[in-house]
Amino acid sequence: MAVLAALGLLVAVTGCATGGSGTRDEGPAKTGPVASAAPTGPSASPSPKDVDAVRLVKNDPKVSVAVKRDLKPCVEDEYPVDVSYGNLTGASSSDVVVNVLTCGDAVGVGSYVYRPEGKTYKNVFTDEQPPVYSEIDNGRLVVSKQLYEEGSSVSDPSGEEVITYRWSKDHFALRDRTRNNYSSAVSGETSAPAEN
């Protein structure tokens, strides 16, 4: 009886825990139908039930041959694809944002936005200039690009460019562009001042 009471208390405590900063979809996704995220807010569109992101990308004539060729499972049937659902274009159901990454270092090699049209999806945005990663933020498409100095490794970007788009009639229009330069002092690359 005491064991059951302790287990009940443990479940109650862990079930009610709060905090954290939320999650961000990263890493490989399975090749099967992708689970849809629950819509948030009163203006959110219902999420699609079964979107096979890998098939969507591979059947898309706007996706480059190189991205299609390199889109292979990293482990067993897990593909390096991140998928987000949300209202970007004002369609009757959720738009789908697909990011294709590399297996080894998860560098974004392609970002795509698919707008639902009946039972199919139309590619309405493509960016294949790596490194690139797209996200949905309050109805806006936010595209992030890591910047590197010549000779820098993938793990050591020198900055980031963030580009924000809004849907306008039948296409995405540029709304804002921000560049952030990272301090080299934080990574330990700056040498100490010479002593006299």
PDB file of N, CA and C in Angstrom, residues 5-6 8-9 13 20 38 41 45 53 55 67 73 83 95 97-98 107-108 111 117 119 145 150 160 166 186 196:
ATOM      1  N   ALA A   5       1.100   4.349  -2.803  1.00  0.00           N
ATOM      2  CA  ALA A   5       0.951   5.758  -2.431  1.00  0.00           C
ATOM      3  C   ALA A   5       2.155   6.568  -2.911  1.00  0.00           C
ATOM      4  N   ALA A   6       3.362   6.000  -2.761  1.00  0.00           N
ATOM      5  CA  ALA A   6       4.572   6.695  -3.195  1.00  0.00           C
ATOM      6  C   ALA A   6       4.565   6.876  -4.711  1.00  0.00           C
ATOM      7  N   GLY A   8       1.902   7.019  -6.649  1.00  0.00           N
ATOM      8  CA  GLY A   8       0.883   8.026  -6.949  1.00  0.00           C
ATOM      9  C   GLY A   8       1.405   9.426  -6.732  1.00  0.00           C
ATOM     10  N   LEU A   9       2.154   9.634  -5.640  1.00  0.00           N
ATOM     11  CA  LEU A   9       2.732  10.947  -5.352  1.00  0.00           C
ATOM     12  C   LEU A   9       3.753  11.323  -6.426  1.00  0.00           C
ATOM     13  N   VAL A  13       3.548  14.579  -8.852  1.00  0.00           N
ATOM     14  CA  VAL A  13       4.583  15.611  -8.848  1.00  0.00           C
ATOM     15  C   VAL A  13       5.158  15.808 -10.244  1.00  0.00           C
ATOM     16  N   GLY A  20      10.823  25.466 -18.042  1.00  0.00           N
ATOM     17  CA  GLY A  20      11.472  25.177 -19.315  1.00  0.00           C
ATOM     18  C   GLY A  20      11.139  26.237 -20.331  1.00  0.00           C
ATOM     19  N   ALA A  38      -0.851  20.258 -32.366  1.00  0.00           N
ATOM     20  CA  ALA A  38      -2.151  20.845 -32.064  1.00  0.00           C
ATOM     21  C   ALA A  38      -2.111  22.334 -32.356  1.00  0.00           C
ATOM     22  N   GLY A  41      -4.087  29.064 -30.387  1.00  0.00           N
ATOM     23  CA  GLY A  41      -4.663  30.378 -30.644  1.00  0.00           C
ATOM     24  C   GLY A  41      -5.937  30.285 -31.453  1.00  0.00           C
ATOM     25  N   SER A  45      -5.100  27.353 -37.969  1.00  0.00           N
ATOM     26  CA  SER A  45      -5.817  26.448 -38.859  1.00  0.00           C
ATOM     27  C   SER A  45      -5.668  25.024 -38.356  1.00  0.00           C
ATOM     28  N   ALA A  53       6.403  14.082 -45.277  1.00  0.00           N
ATOM     29  CA  ALA A  53       7.292  15.176 -45.676  1.00  0.00           C
ATOM     30  C   ALA A  53       8.366  14.718 -46.661  1.00  0.00           C
ATOM     31  N   ARG A  55       8.202  12.261 -48.879  1.00  0.00           N
ATOM     32  CA  ARG A  55       7.579  12.073 -50.194  1.00  0.00           C
ATOM     33  C   ARG A  55       7.237  13.423 -50.825  1.00  0.00           C
ATOM     34  N   VAL A  67      19.431  17.994 -53.539  1.00  0.00           N
ATOM     35  CA  VAL A  67      18.741  17.787 -52.260  1.00  0.00           C
ATOM     36  C   VAL A  67      18.011  16.451 -52.282  1.00  0.00           C
ATOM     37  N   PRO A  73      17.926   8.146 -45.397  1.00  0.00           N
ATOM     38  CA  PRO A  73      17.821   7.933 -43.943  1.00  0.00           C
ATOM     39  C   PRO A  73      19.184   8.043 -43.271  1.00  0.00           C
ATOM     40  N   VAL A  83       9.647  19.112 -39.561  1.00  0.00           N
ATOM     41  CA  VAL A  83       8.365  19.523 -40.125  1.00  0.00           C
ATOM     42  C   VAL A  83       7.609  20.373 -39.112  1.00  0.00           C
ATOM     43  N   ASP A  95      -0.472  25.255 -43.298  1.00  0.00           N
ATOM     44  CA  ASP A  95       0.656  25.155 -44.210  1.00  0.00           C
ATOM     45  C   ASP A  95       1.695  24.236 -43.573  1.00  0.00           C
ATOM     46  N   VAL A  97       5.829  23.510 -43.232  1.00  0.00           N
ATOM     47  CA  VAL A  97       7.207  23.957 -43.419  1.00  0.00           C
ATOM     48  C   VAL A  97       8.110  22.748 -43.249  1.00  0.00           C
ATOM     49  N   VAL A  98       8.941  22.497 -44.254  1.00  0.00           N
ATOM     50  CA  VAL A  98       9.847  21.342 -44.222  1.00  0.00           C
ATOM     51  C   VAL A  98      11.280  21.843 -44.322  1.00  0.00           C
ATOM     52  N   VAL A 107      23.093  20.440 -40.646  1.00  0.00           N
ATOM     53  CA  VAL A 107      23.097  21.712 -41.354  1.00  0.00           C
ATOM     54  C   VAL A 107      21.907  21.721 -42.309  1.00  0.00           C
ATOM     55  N   GLY A 108      21.134  22.809 -42.287  1.00  0.00           N
ATOM     56  CA  GLY A 108      19.984  22.926 -43.171  1.00  0.00           C
ATOM     57  C   GLY A 108      20.405  23.135 -44.609  1.00  0.00           C
ATOM     58  N   SER A 111      14.915  24.611 -47.286  1.00  0.00           N
ATOM     59  CA  SER A 111      13.693  24.936 -46.548  1.00  0.00           C
ATOM     60  C   SER A 111      12.578  25.172 -47.555  1.00  0.00           C
ATOM     61  N   GLU A 117      -3.807  22.859 -51.105  1.00  0.00           N
ATOM     62  CA  GLU A 117      -4.751  23.189 -52.171  1.00  0.00           C
ATOM     63  C   GLU A 117      -5.570  21.941 -52.449  1.00  0.00           C
ATOM     64  N   LYS A 119      -6.643  18.455 -51.920  1.00  0.00           N
ATOM     65  CA  LYS A 119      -5.985  17.293 -51.304  1.00  0.00           C
ATOM     66  C   LYS A 119      -4.496  17.252 -51.604  1.00  0.00           C
ATOM     67  N   LYS A 145      19.885  32.009 -41.260  1.00  0.00           N
ATOM     68  CA  LYS A 145      21.066  31.540 -41.986  1.00  0.00           C
ATOM     69  C   LYS A 145      22.302  31.825 -41.142  1.00  0.00           C
ATOM     70  N   GLU A 150      35.753  32.834 -43.455  1.00  0.00           N
ATOM     71  CA  GLU A 150      36.493  31.879 -44.276  1.00  0.00           C
ATOM     72  C   GLU A 150      37.334  30.958 -43.400  1.00  0.00           C
ATOM     73  N   GLU A 160      24.666  35.440 -37.663  1.00  0.00           N
ATOM     74  CA  GLU A 160      23.424  34.879 -38.173  1.00  0.00           C
ATOM     75  C   GLU A 160      22.614  35.974 -38.858  1.00  0.00           C
ATOM     76  N   ARG A 166       6.205  37.761 -44.914  1.00  0.00           N
ATOM     77  CA  ARG A 166       4.755  37.705 -44.695  1.00  0.00           C
ATOM     78  C   ARG A 166       4.095  37.345 -46.017  1.00  0.00           C
ATOM     79  N   VAL A 186      33.781  35.083 -26.784  1.00  0.00           N
ATOM     80  CA  VAL A 186      33.040  34.034 -26.079  1.00  0.00           C
ATOM     81  C   VAL A 186      33.567  32.663 -26.440  1.00  0.00           C
ATOM     82  N   ASN A 196      53.500  44.641 -21.098  1.00  0.00           N
ATOM     83  CA  ASN A 196      54.665  45.474 -21.424  1.00  0.00           C
ATOM     84  C   ASN A 196      55.836  45.127 -20.571  1.00  0.00           C
TER      85      ASN A 196
END
